[in-house]
GROMACS .gro file of C-alpha atoms in nm:
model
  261
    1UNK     CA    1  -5.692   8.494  -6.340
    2UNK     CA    2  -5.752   8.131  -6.195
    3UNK     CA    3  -6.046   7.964  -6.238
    4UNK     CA    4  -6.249   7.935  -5.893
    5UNK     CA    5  -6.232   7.605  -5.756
    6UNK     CA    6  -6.541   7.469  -5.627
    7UNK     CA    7  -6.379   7.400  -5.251
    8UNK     CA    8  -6.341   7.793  -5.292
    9UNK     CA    9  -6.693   7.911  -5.461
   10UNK     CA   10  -6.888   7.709  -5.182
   11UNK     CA   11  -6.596   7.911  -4.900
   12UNK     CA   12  -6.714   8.226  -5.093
   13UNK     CA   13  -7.062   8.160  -5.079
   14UNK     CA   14  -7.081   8.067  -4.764
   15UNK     CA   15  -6.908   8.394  -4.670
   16UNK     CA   16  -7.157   8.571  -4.854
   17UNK     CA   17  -7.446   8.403  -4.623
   18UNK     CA   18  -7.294   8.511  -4.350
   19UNK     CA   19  -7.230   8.859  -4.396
   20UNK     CA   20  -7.660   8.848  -4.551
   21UNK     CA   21  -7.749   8.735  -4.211
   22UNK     CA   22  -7.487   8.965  -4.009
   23UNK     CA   23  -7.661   9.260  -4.151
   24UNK     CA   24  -8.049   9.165  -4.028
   25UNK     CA   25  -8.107   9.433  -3.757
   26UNK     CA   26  -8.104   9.394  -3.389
   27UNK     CA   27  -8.532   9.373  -3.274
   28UNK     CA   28  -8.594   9.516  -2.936
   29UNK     CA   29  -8.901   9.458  -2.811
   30UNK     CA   30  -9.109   9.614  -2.587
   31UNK     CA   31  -9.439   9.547  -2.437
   32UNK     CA   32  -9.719   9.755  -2.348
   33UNK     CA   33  -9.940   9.817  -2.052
   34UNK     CA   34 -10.014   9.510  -1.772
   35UNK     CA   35  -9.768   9.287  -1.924
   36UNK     CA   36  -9.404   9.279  -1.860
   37UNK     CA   37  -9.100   9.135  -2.129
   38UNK     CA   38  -9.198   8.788  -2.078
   39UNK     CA   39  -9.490   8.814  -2.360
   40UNK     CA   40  -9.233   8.838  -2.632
   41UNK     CA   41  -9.019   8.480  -2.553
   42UNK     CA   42  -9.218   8.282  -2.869
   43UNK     CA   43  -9.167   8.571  -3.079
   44UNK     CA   44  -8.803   8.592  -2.963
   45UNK     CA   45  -8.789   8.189  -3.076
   46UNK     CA   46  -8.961   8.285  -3.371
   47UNK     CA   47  -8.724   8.604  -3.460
   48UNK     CA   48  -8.364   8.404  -3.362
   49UNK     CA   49  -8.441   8.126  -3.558
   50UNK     CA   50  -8.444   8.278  -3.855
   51UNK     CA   51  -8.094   8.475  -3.771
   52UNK     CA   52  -8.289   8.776  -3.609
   53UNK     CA   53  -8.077   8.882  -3.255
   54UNK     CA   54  -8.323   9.008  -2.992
   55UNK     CA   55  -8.374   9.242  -2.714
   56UNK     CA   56  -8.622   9.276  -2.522
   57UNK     CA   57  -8.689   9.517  -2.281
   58UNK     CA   58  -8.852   9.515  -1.928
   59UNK     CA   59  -9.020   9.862  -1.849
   60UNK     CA   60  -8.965   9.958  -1.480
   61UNK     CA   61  -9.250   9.941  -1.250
   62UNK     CA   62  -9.368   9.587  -1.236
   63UNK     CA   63  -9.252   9.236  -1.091
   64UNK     CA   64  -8.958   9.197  -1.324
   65UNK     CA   65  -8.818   9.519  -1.276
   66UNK     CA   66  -8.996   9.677  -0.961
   67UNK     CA   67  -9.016  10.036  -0.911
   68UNK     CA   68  -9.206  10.226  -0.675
   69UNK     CA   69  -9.511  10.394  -0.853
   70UNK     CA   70  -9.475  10.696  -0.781
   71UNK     CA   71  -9.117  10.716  -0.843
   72UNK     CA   72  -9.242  10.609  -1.242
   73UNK     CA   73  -9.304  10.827  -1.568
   74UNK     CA   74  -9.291  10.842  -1.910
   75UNK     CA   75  -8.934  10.951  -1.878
   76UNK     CA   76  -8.863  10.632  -1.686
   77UNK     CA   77  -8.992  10.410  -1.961
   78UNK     CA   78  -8.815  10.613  -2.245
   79UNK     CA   79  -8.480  10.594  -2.058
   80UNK     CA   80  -8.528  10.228  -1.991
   81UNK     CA   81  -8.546  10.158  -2.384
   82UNK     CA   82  -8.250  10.415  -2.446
   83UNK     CA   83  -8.038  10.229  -2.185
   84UNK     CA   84  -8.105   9.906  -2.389
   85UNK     CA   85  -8.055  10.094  -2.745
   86UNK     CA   86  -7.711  10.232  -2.596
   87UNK     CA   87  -7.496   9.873  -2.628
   88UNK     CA   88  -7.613   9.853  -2.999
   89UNK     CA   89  -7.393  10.017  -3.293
   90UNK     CA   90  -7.633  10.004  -3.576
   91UNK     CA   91  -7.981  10.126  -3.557
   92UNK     CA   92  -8.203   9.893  -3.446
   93UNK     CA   93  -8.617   9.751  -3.540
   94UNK     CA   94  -8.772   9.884  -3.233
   95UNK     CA   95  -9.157   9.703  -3.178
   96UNK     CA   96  -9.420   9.892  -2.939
   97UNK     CA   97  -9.696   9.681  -2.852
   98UNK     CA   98 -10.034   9.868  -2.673
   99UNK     CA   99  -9.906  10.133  -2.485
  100UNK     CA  100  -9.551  10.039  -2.577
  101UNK     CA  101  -9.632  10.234  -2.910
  102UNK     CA  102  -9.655  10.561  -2.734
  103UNK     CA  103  -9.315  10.457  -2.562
  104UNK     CA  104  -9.133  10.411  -2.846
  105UNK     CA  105  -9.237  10.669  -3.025
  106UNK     CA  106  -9.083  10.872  -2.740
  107UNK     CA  107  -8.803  10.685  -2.776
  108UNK     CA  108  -8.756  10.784  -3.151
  109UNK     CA  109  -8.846  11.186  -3.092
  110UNK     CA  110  -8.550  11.146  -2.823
  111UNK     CA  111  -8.268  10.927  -3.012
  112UNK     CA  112  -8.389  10.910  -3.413
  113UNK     CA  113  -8.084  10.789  -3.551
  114UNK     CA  114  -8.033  10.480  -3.309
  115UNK     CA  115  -8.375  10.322  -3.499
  116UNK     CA  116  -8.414  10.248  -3.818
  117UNK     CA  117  -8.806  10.104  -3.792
  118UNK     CA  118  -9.083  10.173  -3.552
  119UNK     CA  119  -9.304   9.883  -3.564
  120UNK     CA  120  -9.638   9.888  -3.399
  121UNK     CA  121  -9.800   9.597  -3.321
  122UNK     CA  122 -10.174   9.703  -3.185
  123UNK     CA  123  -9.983   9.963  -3.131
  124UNK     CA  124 -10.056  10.312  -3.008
  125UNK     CA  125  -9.919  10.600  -3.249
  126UNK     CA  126  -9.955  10.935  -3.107
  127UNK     CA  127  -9.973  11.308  -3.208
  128UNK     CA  128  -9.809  11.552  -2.988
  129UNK     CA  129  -9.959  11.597  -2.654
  130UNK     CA  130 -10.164  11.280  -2.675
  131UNK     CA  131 -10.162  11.014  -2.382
  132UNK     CA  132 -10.266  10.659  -2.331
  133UNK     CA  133 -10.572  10.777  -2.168
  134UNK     CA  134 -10.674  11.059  -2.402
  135UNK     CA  135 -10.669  10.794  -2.692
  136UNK     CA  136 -10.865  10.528  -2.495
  137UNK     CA  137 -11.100  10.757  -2.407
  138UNK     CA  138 -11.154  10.881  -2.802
  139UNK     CA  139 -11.116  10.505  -2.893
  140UNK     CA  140 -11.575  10.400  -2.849
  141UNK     CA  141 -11.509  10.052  -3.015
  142UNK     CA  142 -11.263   9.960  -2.684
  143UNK     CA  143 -11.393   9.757  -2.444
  144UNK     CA  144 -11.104   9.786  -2.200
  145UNK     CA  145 -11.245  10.109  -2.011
  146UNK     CA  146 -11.550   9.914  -1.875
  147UNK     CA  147 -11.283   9.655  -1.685
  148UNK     CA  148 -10.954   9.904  -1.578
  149UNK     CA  149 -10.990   9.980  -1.227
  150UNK     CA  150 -10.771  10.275  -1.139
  151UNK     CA  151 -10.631  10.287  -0.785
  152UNK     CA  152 -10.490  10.587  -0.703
  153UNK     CA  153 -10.434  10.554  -0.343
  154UNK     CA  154 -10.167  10.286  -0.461
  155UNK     CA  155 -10.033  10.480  -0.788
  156UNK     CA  156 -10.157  10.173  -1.019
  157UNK     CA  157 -10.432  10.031  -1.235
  158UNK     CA  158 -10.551   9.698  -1.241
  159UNK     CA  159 -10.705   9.435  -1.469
  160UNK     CA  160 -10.989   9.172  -1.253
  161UNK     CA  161 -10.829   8.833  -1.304
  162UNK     CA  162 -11.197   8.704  -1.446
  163UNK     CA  163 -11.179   8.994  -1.731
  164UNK     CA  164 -10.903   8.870  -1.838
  165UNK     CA  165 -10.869   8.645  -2.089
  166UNK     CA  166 -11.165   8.737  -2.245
  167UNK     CA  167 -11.052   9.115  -2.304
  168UNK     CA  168 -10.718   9.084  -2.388
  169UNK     CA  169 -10.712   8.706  -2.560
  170UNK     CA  170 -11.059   8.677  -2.694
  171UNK     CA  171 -10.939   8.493  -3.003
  172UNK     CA  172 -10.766   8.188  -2.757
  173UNK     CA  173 -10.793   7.907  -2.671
  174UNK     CA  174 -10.923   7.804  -2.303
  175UNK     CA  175 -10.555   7.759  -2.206
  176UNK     CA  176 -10.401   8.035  -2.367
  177UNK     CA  177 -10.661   8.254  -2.207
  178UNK     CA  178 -10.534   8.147  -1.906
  179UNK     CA  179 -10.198   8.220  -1.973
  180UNK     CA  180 -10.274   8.556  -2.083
  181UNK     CA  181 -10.461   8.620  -1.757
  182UNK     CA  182 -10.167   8.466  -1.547
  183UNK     CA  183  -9.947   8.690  -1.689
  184UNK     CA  184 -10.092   9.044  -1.662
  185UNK     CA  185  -9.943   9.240  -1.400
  186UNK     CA  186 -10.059   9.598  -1.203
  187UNK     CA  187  -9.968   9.897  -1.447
  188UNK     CA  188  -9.774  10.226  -1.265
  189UNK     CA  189 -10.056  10.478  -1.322
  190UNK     CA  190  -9.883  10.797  -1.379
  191UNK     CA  191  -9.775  10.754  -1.718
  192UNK     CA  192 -10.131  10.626  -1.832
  193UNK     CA  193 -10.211  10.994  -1.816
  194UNK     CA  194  -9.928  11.172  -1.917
  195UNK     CA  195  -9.919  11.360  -2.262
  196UNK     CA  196  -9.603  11.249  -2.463
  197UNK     CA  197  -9.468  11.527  -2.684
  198UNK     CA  198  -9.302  11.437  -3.071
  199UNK     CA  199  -9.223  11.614  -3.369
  200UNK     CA  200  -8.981  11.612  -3.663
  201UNK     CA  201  -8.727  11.359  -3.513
  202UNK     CA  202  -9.031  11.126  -3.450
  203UNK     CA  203  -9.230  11.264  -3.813
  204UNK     CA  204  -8.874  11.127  -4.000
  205UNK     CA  205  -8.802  10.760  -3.870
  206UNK     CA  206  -8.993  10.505  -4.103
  207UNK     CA  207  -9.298  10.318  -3.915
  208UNK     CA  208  -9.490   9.977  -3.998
  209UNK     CA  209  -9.815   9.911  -3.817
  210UNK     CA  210  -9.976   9.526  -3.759
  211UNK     CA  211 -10.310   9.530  -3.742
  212UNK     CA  212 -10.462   9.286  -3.487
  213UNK     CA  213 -10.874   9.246  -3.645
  214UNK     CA  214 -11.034   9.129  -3.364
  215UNK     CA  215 -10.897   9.348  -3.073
  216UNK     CA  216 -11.125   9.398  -2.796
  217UNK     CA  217 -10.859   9.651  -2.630
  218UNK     CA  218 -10.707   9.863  -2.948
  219UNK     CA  219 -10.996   9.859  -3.141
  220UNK     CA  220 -10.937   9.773  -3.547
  221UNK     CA  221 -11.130  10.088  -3.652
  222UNK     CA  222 -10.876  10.274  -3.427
  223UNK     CA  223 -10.617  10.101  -3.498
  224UNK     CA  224 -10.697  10.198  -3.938
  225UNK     CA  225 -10.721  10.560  -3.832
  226UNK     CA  226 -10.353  10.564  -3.681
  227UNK     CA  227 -10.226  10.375  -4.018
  228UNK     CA  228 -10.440  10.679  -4.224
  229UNK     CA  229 -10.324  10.991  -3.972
  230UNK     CA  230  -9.974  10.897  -3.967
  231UNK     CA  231  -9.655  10.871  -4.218
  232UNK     CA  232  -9.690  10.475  -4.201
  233UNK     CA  233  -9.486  10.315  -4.446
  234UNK     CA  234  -9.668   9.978  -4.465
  235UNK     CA  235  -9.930   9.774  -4.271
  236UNK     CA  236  -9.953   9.430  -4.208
  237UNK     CA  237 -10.275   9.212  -4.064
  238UNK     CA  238 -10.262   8.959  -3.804
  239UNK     CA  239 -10.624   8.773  -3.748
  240UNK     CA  240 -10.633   8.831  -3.352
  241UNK     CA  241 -10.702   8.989  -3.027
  242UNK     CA  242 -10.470   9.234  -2.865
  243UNK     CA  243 -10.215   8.958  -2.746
  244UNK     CA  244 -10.104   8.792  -3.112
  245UNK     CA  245  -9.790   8.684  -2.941
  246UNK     CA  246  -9.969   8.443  -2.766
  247UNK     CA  247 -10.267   8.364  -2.992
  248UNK     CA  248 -10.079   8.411  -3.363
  249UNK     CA  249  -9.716   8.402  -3.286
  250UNK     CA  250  -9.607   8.281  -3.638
  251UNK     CA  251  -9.835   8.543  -3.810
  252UNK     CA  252  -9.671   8.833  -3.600
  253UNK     CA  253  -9.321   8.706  -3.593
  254UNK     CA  254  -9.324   8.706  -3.991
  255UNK     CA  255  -9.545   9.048  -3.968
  256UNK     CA  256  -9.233   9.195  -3.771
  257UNK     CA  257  -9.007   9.068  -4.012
  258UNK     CA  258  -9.171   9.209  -4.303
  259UNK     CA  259  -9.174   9.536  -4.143
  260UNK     CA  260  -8.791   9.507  -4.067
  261UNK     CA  261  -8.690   9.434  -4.462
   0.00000   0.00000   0.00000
């Protein structure tokens, strides 16, 4: 057999790099309640720099992808991800932020072997028949009930622009408080409410979990009992409110890759 040249061990090598990075997963992200896709594009930087290929996904209902209210359920979200998940050929990394946790999980009960990680970030992990509402309302270290207004003559719920940046970016900066307050939009109501239903598909797919330790919206304590009541494979800690993609970006974009390896 010939010796390898150099020319042809750095060729091979190189090779070899490649196919490393070709087999990183695809992350889809998607975001939770009163924010719309546009809270992931640093974490997208983060994620593509370091050979990561993104989706993120923009749940109907809201400026970027308007719906009519009442024309919007937990069905609607679901499908939305699965539509996204449907173009991909390996299974995919799929991140739930807030509410986006009880979306995904959906998503997972419904189409197991198109993700290969559930990552929660803040995230909410249900038990059959729970709902974003019945878990707020057993979560007494939130703050977020005492500022949701809930307008059903219009199908939505709404954040005061003044609560803000306090309640959702309490770890910020003055102008990354704004930012976060800029950016939250009216939530579809409906689903708020509605019970999502998982079992065994959802019970088998392998879950992380960040923790964000100063959340004003998830609270920590809630978010430790979710890690301790459910099959979670491994947990990782970000130091900050409920929006880490604006306040700890790098923290939660290595977080996210942790969970994906």
């Amino acid at each position: 057999m010939k010796a390898m040249t150099a020319a042809s061990f750095a060729f091979a090598a190189l090779l070899g790099s490649a196919a490393v990075a070709a087999e990183k997963p695809t992350v889809v992200l998607v975001h939770g309640a009163f924010e719309d896709a546009g809270v992931w594009r640093g974490v997208e930087a983060g994620l593509k720099k370091d050979g990561y290929r993104t989706v993120s996904v923009d749940l109907p209902g809201r400026p970027s992808n308007p719906q009519a209210p009442d024309q919007i359920n937990l069905a609607t979200y679901r499908d939305a991800v699965l539509d996204k998940l449907s173009d991909e050929s390996r299974p995919v990394v799929l991140v739930g932020h807030s509410f986006g946790g009880i979306v995904i999980s959906d998503v997972a009960e419904h189409a197991p072997t198109k993700v290969r990680t559930l990552v929660y970030v803040a995230g909410l992990v249900p038990r059959d028949g729970d709902s974003l509402a019945s878990m707020a309302q057993s979560d007494g270290g939130s703050s977020a009930g005492r500022y949701i207004r809930f307008l059903p003559e219009k199908g939505i719920a709404t954040v005061p622009v003044e609560a803000r940046g306090d309640l959702f970016a309490n770890d910020g900066n003055p102008g990354q408080k704004r930012a976060v307050s800029e950016a939250i939009v009216d939530e579809p109501l409906a689903p708020l409410a509605e019970a999502v239903h998982v079992g065994a598909q959802f019970a088998a797919v392998d879950k992380a979990y960040i923790r964000t330790t100063q959340d004003r919206v998830v609270s920590p304590a809630a978010q430790s009992a979710m890690i301790a009541g459910a099959s979670i494979r491994k947990s990782f800690t970000v130091k900050s409110g409920h929006t880490p993609f604006v306040t700890a970006g790098p923290a939660l974009v290595a977080a996210i890759e942790a969970s994906a390896n």
